[in-house]
Tab-separated table of C-alpha atoms in Angstrom:
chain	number	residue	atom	x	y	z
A	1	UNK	CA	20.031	203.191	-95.203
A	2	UNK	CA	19.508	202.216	-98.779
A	3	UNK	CA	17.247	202.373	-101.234
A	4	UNK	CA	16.488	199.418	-103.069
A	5	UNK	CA	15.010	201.146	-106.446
A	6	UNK	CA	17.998	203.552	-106.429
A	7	UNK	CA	20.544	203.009	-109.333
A	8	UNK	CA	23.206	205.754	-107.419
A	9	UNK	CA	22.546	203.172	-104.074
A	10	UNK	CA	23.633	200.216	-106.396
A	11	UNK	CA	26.516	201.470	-107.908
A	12	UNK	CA	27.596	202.914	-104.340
A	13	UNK	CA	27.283	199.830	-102.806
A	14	UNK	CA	28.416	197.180	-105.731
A	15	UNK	CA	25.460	195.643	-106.710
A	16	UNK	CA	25.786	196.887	-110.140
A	17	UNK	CA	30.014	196.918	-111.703
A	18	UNK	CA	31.368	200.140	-112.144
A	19	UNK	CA	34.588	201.666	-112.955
A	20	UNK	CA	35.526	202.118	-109.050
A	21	UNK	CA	38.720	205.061	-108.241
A	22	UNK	CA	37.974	205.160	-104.192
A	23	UNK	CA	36.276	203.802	-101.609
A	24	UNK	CA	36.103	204.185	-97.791
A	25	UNK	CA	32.823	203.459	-95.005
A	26	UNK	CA	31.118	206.298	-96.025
A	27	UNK	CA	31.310	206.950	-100.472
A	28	UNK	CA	31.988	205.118	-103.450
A	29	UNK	CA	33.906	207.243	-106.281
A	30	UNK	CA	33.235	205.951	-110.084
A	31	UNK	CA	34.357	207.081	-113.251
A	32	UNK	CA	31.152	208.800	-114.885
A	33	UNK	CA	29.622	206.597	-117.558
A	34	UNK	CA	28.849	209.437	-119.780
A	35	UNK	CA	31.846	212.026	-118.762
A	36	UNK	CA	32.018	215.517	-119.468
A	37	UNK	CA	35.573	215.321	-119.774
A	38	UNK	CA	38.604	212.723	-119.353
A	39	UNK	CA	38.136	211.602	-115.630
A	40	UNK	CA	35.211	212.796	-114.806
A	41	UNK	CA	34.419	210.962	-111.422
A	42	UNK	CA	31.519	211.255	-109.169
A	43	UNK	CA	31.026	210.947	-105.070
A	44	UNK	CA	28.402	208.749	-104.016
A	45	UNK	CA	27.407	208.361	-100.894
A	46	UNK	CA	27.000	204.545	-99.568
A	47	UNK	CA	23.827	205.795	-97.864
A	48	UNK	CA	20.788	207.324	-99.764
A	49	UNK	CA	19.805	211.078	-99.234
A	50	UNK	CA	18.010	212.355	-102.139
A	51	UNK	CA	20.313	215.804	-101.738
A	52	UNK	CA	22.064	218.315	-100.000
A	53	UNK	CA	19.218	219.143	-97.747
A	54	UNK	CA	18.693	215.241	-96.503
A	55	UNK	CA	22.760	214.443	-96.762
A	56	UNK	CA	23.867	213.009	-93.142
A	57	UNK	CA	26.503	215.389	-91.391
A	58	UNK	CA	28.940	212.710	-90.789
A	59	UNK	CA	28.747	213.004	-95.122
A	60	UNK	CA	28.744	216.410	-95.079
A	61	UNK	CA	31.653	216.832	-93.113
A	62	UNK	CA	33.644	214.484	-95.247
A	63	UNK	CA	33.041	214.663	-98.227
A	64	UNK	CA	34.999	217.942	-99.107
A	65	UNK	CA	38.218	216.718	-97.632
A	66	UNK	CA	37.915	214.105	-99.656
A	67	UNK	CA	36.701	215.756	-102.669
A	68	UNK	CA	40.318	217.695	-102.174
A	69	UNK	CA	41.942	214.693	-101.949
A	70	UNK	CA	40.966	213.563	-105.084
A	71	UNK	CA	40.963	216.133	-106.744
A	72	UNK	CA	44.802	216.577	-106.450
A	73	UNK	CA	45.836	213.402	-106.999
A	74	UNK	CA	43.402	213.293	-110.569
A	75	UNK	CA	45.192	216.540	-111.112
A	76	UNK	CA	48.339	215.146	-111.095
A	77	UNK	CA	47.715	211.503	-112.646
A	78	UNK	CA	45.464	213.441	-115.509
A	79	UNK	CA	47.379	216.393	-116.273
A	80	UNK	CA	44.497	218.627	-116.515
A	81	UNK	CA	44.526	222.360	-116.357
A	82	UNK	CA	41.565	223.146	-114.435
A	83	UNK	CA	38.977	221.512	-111.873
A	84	UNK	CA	35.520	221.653	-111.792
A	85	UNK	CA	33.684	220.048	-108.466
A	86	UNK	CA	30.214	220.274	-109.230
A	87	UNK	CA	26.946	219.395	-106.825
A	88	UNK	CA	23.196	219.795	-107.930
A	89	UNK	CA	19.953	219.965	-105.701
A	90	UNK	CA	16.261	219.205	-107.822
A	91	UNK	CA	15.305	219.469	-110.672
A	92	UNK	CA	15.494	222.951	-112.272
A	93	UNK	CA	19.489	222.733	-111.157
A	94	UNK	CA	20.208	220.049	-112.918
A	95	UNK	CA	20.180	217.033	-110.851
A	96	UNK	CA	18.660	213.958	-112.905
A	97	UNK	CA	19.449	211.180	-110.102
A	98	UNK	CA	17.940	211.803	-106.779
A	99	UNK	CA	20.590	210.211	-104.490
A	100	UNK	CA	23.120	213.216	-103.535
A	101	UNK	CA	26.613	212.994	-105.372
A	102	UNK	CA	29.329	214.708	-106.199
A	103	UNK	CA	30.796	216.048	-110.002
A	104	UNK	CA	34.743	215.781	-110.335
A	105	UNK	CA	35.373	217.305	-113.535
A	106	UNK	CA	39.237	217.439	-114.487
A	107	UNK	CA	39.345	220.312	-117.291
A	108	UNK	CA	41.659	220.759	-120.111
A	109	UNK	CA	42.964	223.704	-121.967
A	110	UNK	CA	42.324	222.699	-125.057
A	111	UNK	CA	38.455	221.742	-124.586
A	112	UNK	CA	36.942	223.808	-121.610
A	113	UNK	CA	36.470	227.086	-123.850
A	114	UNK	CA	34.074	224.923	-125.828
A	115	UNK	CA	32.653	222.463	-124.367
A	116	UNK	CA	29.560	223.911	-123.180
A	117	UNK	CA	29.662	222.966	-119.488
A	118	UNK	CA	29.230	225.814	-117.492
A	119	UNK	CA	27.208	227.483	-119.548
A	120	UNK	CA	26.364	230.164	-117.129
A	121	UNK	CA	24.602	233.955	-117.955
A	122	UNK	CA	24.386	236.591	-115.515
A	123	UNK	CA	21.207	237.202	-113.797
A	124	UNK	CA	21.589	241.158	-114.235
A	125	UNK	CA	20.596	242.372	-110.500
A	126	UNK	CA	20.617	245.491	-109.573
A	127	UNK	CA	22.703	246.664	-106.610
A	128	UNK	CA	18.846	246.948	-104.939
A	129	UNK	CA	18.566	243.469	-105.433
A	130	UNK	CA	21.415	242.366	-104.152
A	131	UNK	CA	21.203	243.977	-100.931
A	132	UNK	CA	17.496	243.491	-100.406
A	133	UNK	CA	18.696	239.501	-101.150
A	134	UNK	CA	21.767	239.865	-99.081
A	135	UNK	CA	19.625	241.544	-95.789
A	136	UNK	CA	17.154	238.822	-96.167
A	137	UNK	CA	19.891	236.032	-96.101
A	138	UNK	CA	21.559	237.502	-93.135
């Protein structure tokens, strides 16, 4: 299933040119058109789910395997130091296209201490919260 008004759903299914690395029945991978970092790819699904909560098992199941997959080989062909495989669900984490995909970020040495990308702070739980969180998760 598709969705017409999706630009992730064009670009999976080549309706729209793109700089293609992989493709099998299930995803399209692309070179990002405004990358992070030298190779950075993404996984699209050829079907639409708007994220990880709608994504298709048959998806789910694959699409680590072949994030691996890729991952090595870019590793190798690239050179880089470091790999980043990033995924984002709404809004407030990030995601900006509702279609589910997949971040391959190849990182360097000599640009991941600045570049900004995982710009992560610590939320400063307590050991309270964290075990009140943990029980409730269990």
């Amino acid at each position: 299933m598709k969705d017409d008004n999706c630009i992730f759903c064009k670009l999976a299914n080549g309706d729209i040119p793109t700089n293609k690395i992989y493709e099998d029945d299930l995803f399209t991978v692309i070179l990002d058109a405004d990358p992070v970092s030298k190779g950075h790819a993404l996984i699209l699904p050829k079907n639409h789910y708007a994220n990880i909560y709608e994504l298709g098992d048959k998806e789910a199941e694959a699409i680590f395997p072949l994030a691996k997959k890729l991952a090595k080989h870019m590793k190798e062909v690239l050179h880089c130091d470091g790999f980043n495989i990033l995924q984002n669900n709404g809004e407030t984490a990030g995601q900006s296209v509702f279609h589910f995909h997949m971040h391959l970020i190849p990182r360097y040495k000599d640009a991941s201490n600045n570049d900004g990308l995982l710009g992560f702070t610590h939320a400063g739980l307590s050991e309270d919260e964290i075990k009140e969180i943990c029980e409730k998760l269990q």
